[in-house]
Structure formats: structure tokens, C-alpha cells
PDB file of C-alpha atoms in Angstrom:
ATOM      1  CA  UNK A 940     131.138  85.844  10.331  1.00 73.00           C
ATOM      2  CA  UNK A 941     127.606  86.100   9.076  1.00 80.00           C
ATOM      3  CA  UNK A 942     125.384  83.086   8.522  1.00 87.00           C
ATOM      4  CA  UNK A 943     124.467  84.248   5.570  1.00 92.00           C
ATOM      5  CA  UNK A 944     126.434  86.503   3.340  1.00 94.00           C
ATOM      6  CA  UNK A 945     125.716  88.504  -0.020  1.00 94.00           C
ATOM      7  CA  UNK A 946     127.431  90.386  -1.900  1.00 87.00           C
ATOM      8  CA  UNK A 947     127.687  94.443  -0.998  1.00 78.00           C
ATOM      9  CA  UNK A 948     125.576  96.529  -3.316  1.00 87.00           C
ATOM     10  CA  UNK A 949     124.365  98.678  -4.740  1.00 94.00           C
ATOM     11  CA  UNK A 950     124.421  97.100  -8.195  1.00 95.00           C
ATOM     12  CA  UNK A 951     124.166  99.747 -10.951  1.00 96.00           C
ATOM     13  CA  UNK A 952     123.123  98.584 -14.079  1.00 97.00           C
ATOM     14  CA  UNK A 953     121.756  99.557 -17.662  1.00 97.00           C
ATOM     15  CA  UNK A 954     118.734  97.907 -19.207  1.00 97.00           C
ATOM     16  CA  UNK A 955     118.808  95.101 -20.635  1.00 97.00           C
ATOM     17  CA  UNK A 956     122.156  94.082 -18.845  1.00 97.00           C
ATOM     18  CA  UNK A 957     122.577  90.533 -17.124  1.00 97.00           C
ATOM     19  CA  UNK A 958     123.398  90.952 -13.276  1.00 97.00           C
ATOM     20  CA  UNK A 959     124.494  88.246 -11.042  1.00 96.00           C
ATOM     21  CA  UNK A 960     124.003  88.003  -7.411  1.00 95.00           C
ATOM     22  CA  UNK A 961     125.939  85.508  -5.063  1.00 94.00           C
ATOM     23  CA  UNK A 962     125.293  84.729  -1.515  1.00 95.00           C
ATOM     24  CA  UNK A 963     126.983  82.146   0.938  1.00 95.00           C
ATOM     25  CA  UNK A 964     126.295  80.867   3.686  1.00 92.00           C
ATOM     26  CA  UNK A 965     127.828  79.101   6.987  1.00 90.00           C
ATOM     27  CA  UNK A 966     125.997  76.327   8.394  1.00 83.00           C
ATOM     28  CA  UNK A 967     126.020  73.064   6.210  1.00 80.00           C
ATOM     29  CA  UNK A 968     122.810  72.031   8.062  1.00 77.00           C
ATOM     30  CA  UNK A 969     121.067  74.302   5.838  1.00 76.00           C
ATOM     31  CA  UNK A 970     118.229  72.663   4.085  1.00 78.00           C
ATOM     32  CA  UNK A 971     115.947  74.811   2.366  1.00 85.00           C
ATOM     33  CA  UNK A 972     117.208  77.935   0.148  1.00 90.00           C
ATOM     34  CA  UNK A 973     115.152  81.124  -1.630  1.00 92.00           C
ATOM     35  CA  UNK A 974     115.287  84.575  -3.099  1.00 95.00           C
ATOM     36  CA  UNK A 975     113.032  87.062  -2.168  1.00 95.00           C
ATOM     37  CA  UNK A 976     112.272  90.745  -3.612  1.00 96.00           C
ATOM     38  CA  UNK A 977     111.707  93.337  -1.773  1.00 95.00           C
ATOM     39  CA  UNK A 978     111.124  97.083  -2.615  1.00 94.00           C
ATOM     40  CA  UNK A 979     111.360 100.125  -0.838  1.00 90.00           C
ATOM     41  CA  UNK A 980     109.681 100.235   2.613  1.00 87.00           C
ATOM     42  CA  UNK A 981     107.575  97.137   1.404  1.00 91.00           C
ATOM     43  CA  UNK A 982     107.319  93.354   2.652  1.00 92.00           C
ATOM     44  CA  UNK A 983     109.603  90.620   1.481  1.00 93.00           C
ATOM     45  CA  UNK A 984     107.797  88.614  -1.568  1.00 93.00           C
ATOM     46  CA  UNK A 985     109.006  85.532  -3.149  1.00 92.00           C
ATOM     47  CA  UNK A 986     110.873  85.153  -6.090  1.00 94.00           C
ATOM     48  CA  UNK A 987     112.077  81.924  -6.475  1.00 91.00           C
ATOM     49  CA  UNK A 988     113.113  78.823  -4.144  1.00 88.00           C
ATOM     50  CA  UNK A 989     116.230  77.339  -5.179  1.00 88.00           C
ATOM     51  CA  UNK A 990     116.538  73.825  -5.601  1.00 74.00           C
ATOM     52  CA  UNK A 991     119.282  71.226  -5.717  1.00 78.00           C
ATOM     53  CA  UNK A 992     119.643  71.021  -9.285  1.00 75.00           C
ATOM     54  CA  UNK A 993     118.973  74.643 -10.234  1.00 82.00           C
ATOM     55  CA  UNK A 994     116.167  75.957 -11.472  1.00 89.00           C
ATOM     56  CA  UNK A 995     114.791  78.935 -14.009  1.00 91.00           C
ATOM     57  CA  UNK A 996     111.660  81.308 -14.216  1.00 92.00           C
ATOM     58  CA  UNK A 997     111.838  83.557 -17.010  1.00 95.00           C
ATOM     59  CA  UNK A 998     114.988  85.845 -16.718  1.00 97.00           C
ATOM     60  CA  UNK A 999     115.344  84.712 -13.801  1.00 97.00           C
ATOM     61  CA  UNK A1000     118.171  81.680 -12.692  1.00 96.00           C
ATOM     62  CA  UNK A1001     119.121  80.442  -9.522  1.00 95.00           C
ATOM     63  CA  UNK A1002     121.876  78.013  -8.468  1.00 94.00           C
ATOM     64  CA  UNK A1003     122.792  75.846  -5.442  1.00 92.00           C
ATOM     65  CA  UNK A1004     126.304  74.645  -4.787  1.00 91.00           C
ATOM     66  CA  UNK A1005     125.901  72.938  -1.113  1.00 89.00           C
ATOM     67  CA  UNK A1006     129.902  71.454  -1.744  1.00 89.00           C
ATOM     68  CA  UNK A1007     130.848  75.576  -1.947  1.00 91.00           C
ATOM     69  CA  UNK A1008     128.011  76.761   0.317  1.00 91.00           C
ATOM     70  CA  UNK A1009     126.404  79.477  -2.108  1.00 91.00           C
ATOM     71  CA  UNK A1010     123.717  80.554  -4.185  1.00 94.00           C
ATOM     72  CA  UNK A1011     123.484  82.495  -6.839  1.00 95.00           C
ATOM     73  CA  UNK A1012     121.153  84.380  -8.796  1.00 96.00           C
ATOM     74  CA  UNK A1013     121.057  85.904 -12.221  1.00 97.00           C
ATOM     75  CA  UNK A1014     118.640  88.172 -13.525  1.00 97.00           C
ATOM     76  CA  UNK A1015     119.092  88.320 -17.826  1.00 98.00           C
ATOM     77  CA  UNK A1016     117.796  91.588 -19.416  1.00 98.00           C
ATOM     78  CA  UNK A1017     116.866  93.071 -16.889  1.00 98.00           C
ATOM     79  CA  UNK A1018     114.045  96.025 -16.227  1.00 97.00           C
ATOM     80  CA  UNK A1019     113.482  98.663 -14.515  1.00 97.00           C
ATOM     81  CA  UNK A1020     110.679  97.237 -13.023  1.00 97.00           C
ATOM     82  CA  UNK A1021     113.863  94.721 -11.625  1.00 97.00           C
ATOM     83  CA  UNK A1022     114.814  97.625  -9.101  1.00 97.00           C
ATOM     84  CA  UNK A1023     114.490  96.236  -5.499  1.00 96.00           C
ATOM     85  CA  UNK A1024     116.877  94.767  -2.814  1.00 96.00           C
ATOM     86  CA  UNK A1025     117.144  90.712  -3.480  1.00 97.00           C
ATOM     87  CA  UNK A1026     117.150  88.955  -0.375  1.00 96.00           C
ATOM     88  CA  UNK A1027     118.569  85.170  -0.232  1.00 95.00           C
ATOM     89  CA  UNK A1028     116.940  82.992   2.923  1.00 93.00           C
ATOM     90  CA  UNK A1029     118.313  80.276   4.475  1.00 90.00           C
ATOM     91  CA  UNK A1030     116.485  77.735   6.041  1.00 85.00           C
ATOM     92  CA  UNK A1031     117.685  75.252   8.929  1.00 76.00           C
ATOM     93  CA  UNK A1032     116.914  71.373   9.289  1.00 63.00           C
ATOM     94  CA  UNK A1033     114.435  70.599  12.410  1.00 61.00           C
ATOM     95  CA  UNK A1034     112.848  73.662  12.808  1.00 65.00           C
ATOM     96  CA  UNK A1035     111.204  76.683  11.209  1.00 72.00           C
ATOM     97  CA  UNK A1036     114.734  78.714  11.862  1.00 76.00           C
ATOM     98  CA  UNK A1037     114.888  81.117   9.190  1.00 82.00           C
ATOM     99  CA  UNK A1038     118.678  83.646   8.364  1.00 88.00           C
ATOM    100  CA  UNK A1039     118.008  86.134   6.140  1.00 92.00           C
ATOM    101  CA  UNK A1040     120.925  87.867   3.980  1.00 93.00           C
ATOM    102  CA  UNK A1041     121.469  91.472   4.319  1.00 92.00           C
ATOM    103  CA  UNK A1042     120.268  91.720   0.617  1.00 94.00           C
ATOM    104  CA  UNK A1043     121.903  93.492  -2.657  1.00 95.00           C
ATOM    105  CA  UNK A1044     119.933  96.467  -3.795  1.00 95.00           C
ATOM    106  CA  UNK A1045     119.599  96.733  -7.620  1.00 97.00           C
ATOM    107  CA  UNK A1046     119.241  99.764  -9.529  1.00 97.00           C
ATOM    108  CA  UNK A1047     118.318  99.284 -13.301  1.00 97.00           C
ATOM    109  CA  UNK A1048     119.021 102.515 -15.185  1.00 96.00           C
ATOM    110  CA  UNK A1049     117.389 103.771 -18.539  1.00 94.00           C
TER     111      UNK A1049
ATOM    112  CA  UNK B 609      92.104  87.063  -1.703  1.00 65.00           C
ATOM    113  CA  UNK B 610      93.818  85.120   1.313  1.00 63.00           C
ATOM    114  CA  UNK B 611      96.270  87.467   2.686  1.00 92.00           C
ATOM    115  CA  UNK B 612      98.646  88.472   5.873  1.00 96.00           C
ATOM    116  CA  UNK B 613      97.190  91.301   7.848  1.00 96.00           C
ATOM    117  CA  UNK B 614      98.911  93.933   9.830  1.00 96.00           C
ATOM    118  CA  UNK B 615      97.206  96.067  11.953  1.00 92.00           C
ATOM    119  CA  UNK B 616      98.584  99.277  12.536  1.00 93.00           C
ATOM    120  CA  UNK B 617     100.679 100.098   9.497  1.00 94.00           C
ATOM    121  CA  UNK B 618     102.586 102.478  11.553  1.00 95.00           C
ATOM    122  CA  UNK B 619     102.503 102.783  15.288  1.00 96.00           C
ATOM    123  CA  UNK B 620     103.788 105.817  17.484  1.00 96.00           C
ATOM    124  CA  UNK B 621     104.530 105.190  20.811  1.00 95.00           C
ATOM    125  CA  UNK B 622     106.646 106.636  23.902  1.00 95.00           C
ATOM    126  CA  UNK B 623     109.853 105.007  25.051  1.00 96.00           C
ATOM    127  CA  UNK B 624     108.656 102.744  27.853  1.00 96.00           C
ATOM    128  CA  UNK B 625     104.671 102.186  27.326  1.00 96.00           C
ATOM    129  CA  UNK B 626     103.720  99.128  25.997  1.00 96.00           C
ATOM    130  CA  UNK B 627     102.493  98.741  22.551  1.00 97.00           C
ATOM    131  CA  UNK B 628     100.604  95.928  20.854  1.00 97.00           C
ATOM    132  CA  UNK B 629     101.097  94.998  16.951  1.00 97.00           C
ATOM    133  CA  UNK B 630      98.531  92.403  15.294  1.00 97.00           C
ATOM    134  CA  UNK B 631      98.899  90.049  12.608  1.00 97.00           C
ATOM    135  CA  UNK B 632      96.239  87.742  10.919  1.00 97.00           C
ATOM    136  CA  UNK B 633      95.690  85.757   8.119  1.00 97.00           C
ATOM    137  CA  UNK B 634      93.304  84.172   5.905  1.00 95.00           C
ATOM    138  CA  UNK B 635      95.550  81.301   4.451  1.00 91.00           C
ATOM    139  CA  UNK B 636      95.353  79.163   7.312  1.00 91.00           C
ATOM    140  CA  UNK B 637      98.594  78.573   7.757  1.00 91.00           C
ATOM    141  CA  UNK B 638      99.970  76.100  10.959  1.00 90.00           C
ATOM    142  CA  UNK B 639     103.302  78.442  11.370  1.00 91.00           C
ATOM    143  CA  UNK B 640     103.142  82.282  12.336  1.00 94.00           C
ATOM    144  CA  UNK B 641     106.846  84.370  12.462  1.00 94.00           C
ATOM    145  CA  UNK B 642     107.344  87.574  13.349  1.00 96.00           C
ATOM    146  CA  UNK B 643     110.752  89.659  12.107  1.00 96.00           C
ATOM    147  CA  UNK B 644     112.110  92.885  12.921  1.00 97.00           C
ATOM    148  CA  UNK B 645     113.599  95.054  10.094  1.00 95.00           C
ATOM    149  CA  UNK B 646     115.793  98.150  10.888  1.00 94.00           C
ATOM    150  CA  UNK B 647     116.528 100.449   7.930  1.00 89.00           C
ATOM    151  CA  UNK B 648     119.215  98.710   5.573  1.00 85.00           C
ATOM    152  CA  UNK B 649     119.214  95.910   7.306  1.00 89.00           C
ATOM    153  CA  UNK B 650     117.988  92.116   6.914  1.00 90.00           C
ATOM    154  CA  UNK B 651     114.794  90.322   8.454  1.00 93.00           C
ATOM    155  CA  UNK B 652     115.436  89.499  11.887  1.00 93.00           C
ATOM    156  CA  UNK B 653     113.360  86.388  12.894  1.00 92.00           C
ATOM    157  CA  UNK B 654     112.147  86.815  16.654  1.00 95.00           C
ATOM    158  CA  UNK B 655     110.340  84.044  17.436  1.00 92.00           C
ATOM    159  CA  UNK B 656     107.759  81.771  15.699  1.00 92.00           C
ATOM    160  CA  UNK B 657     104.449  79.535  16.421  1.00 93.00           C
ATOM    161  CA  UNK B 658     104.483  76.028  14.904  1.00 89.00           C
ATOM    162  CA  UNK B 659     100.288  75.601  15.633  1.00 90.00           C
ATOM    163  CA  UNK B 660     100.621  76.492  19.351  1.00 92.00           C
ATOM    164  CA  UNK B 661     104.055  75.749  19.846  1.00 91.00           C
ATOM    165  CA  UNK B 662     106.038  79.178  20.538  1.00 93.00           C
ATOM    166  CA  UNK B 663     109.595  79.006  19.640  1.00 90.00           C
ATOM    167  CA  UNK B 664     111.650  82.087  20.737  1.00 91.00           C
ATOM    168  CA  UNK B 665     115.060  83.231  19.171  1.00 90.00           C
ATOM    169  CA  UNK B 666     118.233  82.557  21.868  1.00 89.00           C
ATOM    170  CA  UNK B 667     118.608  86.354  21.127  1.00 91.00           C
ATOM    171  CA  UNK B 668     115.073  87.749  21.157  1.00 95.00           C
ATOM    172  CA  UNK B 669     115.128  90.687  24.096  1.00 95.00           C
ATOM    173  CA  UNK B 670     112.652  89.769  26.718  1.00 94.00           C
ATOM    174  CA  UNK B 671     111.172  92.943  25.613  1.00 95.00           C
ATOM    175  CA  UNK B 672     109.226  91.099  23.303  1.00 97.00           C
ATOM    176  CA  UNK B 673     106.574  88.805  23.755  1.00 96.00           C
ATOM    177  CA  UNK B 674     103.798  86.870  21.809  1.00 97.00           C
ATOM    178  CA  UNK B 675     100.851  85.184  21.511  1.00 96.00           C
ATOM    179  CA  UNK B 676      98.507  83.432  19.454  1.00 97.00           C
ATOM    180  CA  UNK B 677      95.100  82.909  20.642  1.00 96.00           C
ATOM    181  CA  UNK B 678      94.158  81.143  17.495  1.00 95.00           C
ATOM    182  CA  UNK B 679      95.480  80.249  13.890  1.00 94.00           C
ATOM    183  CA  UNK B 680      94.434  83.155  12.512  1.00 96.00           C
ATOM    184  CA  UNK B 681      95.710  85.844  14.747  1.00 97.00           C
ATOM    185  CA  UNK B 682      99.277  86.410  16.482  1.00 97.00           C
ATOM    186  CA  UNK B 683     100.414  89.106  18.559  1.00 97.00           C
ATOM    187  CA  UNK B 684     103.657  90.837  19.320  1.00 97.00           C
ATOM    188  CA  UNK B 685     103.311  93.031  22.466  1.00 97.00           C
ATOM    189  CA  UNK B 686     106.630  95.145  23.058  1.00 97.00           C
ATOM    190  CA  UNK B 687     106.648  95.369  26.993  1.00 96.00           C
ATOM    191  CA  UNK B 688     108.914  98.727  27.052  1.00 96.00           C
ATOM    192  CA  UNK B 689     109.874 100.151  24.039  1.00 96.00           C
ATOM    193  CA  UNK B 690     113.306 101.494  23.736  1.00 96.00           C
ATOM    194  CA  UNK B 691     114.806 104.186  20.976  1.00 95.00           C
ATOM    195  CA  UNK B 692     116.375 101.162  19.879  1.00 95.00           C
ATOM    196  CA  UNK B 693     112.966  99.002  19.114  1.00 97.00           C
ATOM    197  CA  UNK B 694     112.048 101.454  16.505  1.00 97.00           C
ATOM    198  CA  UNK B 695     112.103  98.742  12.906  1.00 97.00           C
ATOM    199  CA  UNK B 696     109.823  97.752  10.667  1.00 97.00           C
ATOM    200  CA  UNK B 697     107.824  94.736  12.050  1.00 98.00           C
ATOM    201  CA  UNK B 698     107.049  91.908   9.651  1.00 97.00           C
ATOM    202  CA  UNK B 699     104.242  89.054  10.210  1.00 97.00           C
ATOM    203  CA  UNK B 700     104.891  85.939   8.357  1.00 95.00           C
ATOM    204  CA  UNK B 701     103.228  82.838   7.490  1.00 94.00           C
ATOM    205  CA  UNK B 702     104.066  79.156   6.381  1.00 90.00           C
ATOM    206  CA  UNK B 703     102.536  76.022   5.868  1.00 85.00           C
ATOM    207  CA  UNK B 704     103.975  73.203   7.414  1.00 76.00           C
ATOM    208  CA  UNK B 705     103.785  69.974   5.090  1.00 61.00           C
ATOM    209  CA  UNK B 706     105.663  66.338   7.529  1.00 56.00           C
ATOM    210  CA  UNK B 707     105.932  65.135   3.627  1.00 54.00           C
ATOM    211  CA  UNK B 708     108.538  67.589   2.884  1.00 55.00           C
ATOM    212  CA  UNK B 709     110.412  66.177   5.406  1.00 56.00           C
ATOM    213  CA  UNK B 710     112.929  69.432   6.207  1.00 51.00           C
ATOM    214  CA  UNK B 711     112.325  71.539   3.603  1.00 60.00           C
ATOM    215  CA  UNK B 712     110.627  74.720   4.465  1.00 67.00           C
ATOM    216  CA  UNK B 713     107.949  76.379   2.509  1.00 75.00           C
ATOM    217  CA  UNK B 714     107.307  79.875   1.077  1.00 83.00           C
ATOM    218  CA  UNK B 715     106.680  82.407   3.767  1.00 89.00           C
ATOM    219  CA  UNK B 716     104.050  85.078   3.444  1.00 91.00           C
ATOM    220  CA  UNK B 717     104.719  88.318   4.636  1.00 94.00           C
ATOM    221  CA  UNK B 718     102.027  91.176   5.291  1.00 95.00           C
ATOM    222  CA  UNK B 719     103.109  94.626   4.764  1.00 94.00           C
ATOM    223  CA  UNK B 720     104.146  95.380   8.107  1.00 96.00           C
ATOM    224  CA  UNK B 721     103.699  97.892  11.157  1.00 97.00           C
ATOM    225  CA  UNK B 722     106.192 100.738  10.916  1.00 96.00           C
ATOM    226  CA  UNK B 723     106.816 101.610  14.721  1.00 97.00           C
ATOM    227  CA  UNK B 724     108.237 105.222  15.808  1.00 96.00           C
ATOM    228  CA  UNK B 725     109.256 105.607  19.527  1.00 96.00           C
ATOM    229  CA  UNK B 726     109.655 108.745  20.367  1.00 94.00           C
TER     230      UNK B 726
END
């Protein structure tokens, strides 16, 4: 089993439509959780770290459930500008340890 | 603007002769990573510099080695590239903050070195 786990894409979606990505992950020592962006043959970029009690930029929501071991991320009317692979990152207690997801490609269609 | 730098963008080298990929940055940042992407798949962390402090991967090939001569700059020299080394090859960077206790911060990634063995 992974460390870290998302959910198989690709996502195919219309504009304006509300998407949801989930990820989980395996080792309850797990301290520090994000979302990154990243677009086609391009670096990683932030797009949100994902506290304990949730937390919300724009169209953008993420969620922590350490009892379940996931997080989750919803994107609300979305763009086409929202086209990417969405990366969630797991980071490990003690160290600088880092597990990336396999990531969830997106495509938002006229 | 503060940034991560990687120099070559995309590097072409023959299976077995070593090859050199820099990183630097501006944002003086205590912790250095690099990652290896293949096509499709996720980040791969290889091994990381906390200041001076090199931390490899338990998985890391001994292929790969690193250094940092300073904060600014890090290094990752591929000793004999195989077919398979051919991946995208991320630089990162972190600050480290003891008042966060475990949490991690942001990482900043450049844009990478694209490596082709042929």
C-alpha cells in the first residue's frame, strides 16, 4: 500500500462544476498536510496547506480528518484555468520527510 | 524576486558519464530537497539538507549524490546515469521555523532540469 493515496483521475468536468478530490494516507505520524498544483511539465506550486480545522481560499476548500486518515479538496465553479494535476503532500513528525501523492489530473471543459 | 534556480533546464547526457544539476536560491532558506519526477508519476524526495546536515532517503540509489557548499547553492551529481535516471529533477526549498514545533512549511520548487540519457 501507498503512503499516500489519491484518487485515480482523470477528472472530466464542465465549467462551473464543483469537483472533489480525496486523498489518504498511511502513517498516523503524519503532521503537516498540503495541496499543490502542478501543470504540465512545470514545478509543483502551492495551493493551500490544510489545517486541523479546515480551511478555505476562494473556491477552494480543504479538509483534514486525522481519525479517517484523509484529506480532501474541493474546488467550487471551477475554470479552465483549474486544469492541472493536484498533488496532496504529506509531511512526517521529526524530520523534513516529505510523501507526495501520485496526484489527480483535472480537465475543466468549455 | 527571490526565487529557486535550476541550472540546466534540460540536460543530455550518455548512459554512464557523470552529469551535474545545480540548484540555488535567493530566499535563504535553512532546508534544500531535491525530487525526482518520472512522467505520470509523483515527486520522489531523494535526499535533503537541513543547513549542512544531509539526510539521504533509505531508498536513494547510490547513484546519486549531493552537496551543498553553501545556503544558497546545492548540487545533485548523478555518478552513472542509467536509461532508467532519465525524470524530471526538482530543487526545493523550506524554511525551518523550532516554533512550529513539527509542522513543516511551504516548499519552493524551481522549474526543474529535464534530463535525457541517451
Amino acid at each position: 500500500r501507498k503512503e499516500v493515496e489519491q484518487d485515480p483521475g482523470p477528472f472530466n468536468v464542465p465549467e462551473g462544476a464543483t469537483v472533489a478530490f480525496n486523498c489518504t494516507y498511511s502513517n498516523s505520524a503524519s503532521q503537516s498536510f498540503f495541496w499543490y498544483r502542478q501543470d504540465c511539465r512545470k514545478e509543483p506550486k502551492l495551493l493551500m496547506s490544510v489545517y486541523s480545522s479546515g480551511n478555505e481560499d476562494g473556491r477552494f476548500t480543504a479538509q483534514l480528518n486525522r481519525a479517517s486518515q484523509y484529506i480532501s479538496l474541493l474546488i467550487r465553479d471551477s475554470k479552465l484555468s483549474d486544469s492541472a494535476t493536484y498533488l496532496c503532500v504529506v509531511g512526517y513528525t521529526g524530520g523534513f520527510k516529505t510523501i507526495f501523492g501520485a496526484g489527480t489530473r483535472l480537465f475543466v471543459k468549455a | 524576486d527571490a526565487m529557486v534556480i535550476q541550472n540546466p533546464r534540460y540536460q543530455v547526457t550518455q548512459f554512464g558519464k557523470p552529469v551535474t544539476l545545480s540548484c540555488s536560491q535567493t530566499l535563504n532558506h535553512n532546508v534544500m530537497y531535491w525530487y525526482q519526477q518520472k512522467s505520470s508519476q509523483a515527486p520522489k524526495l531523494l535526499f535533503h539538507y537541513y543547513d549542512k546536515d544531509f539526510n539521504n532517503e533509505a531508498d536513494t540509489p547510490d547513484n546519486f549524490q549531493s552537496r551543498r557548499p553553501n545556503t544558497s547553492f546545492c548540487f545533485l551529481d548523478i555518478r552513472s546515469p542509467g536509461l532508467g535516471d532519465a525524470a524530471m529533477y526538482l530543487c526545493a526549498t523550506s524554511r525551518d521555523n523550532p516554533s512550529w514545533g513539527a509542522l513543516q512549511e511551504t516548499q519552493y520548487f524551481g522549474p526543474g532540469t529535464r534530463l535525457l540519457v541517451l
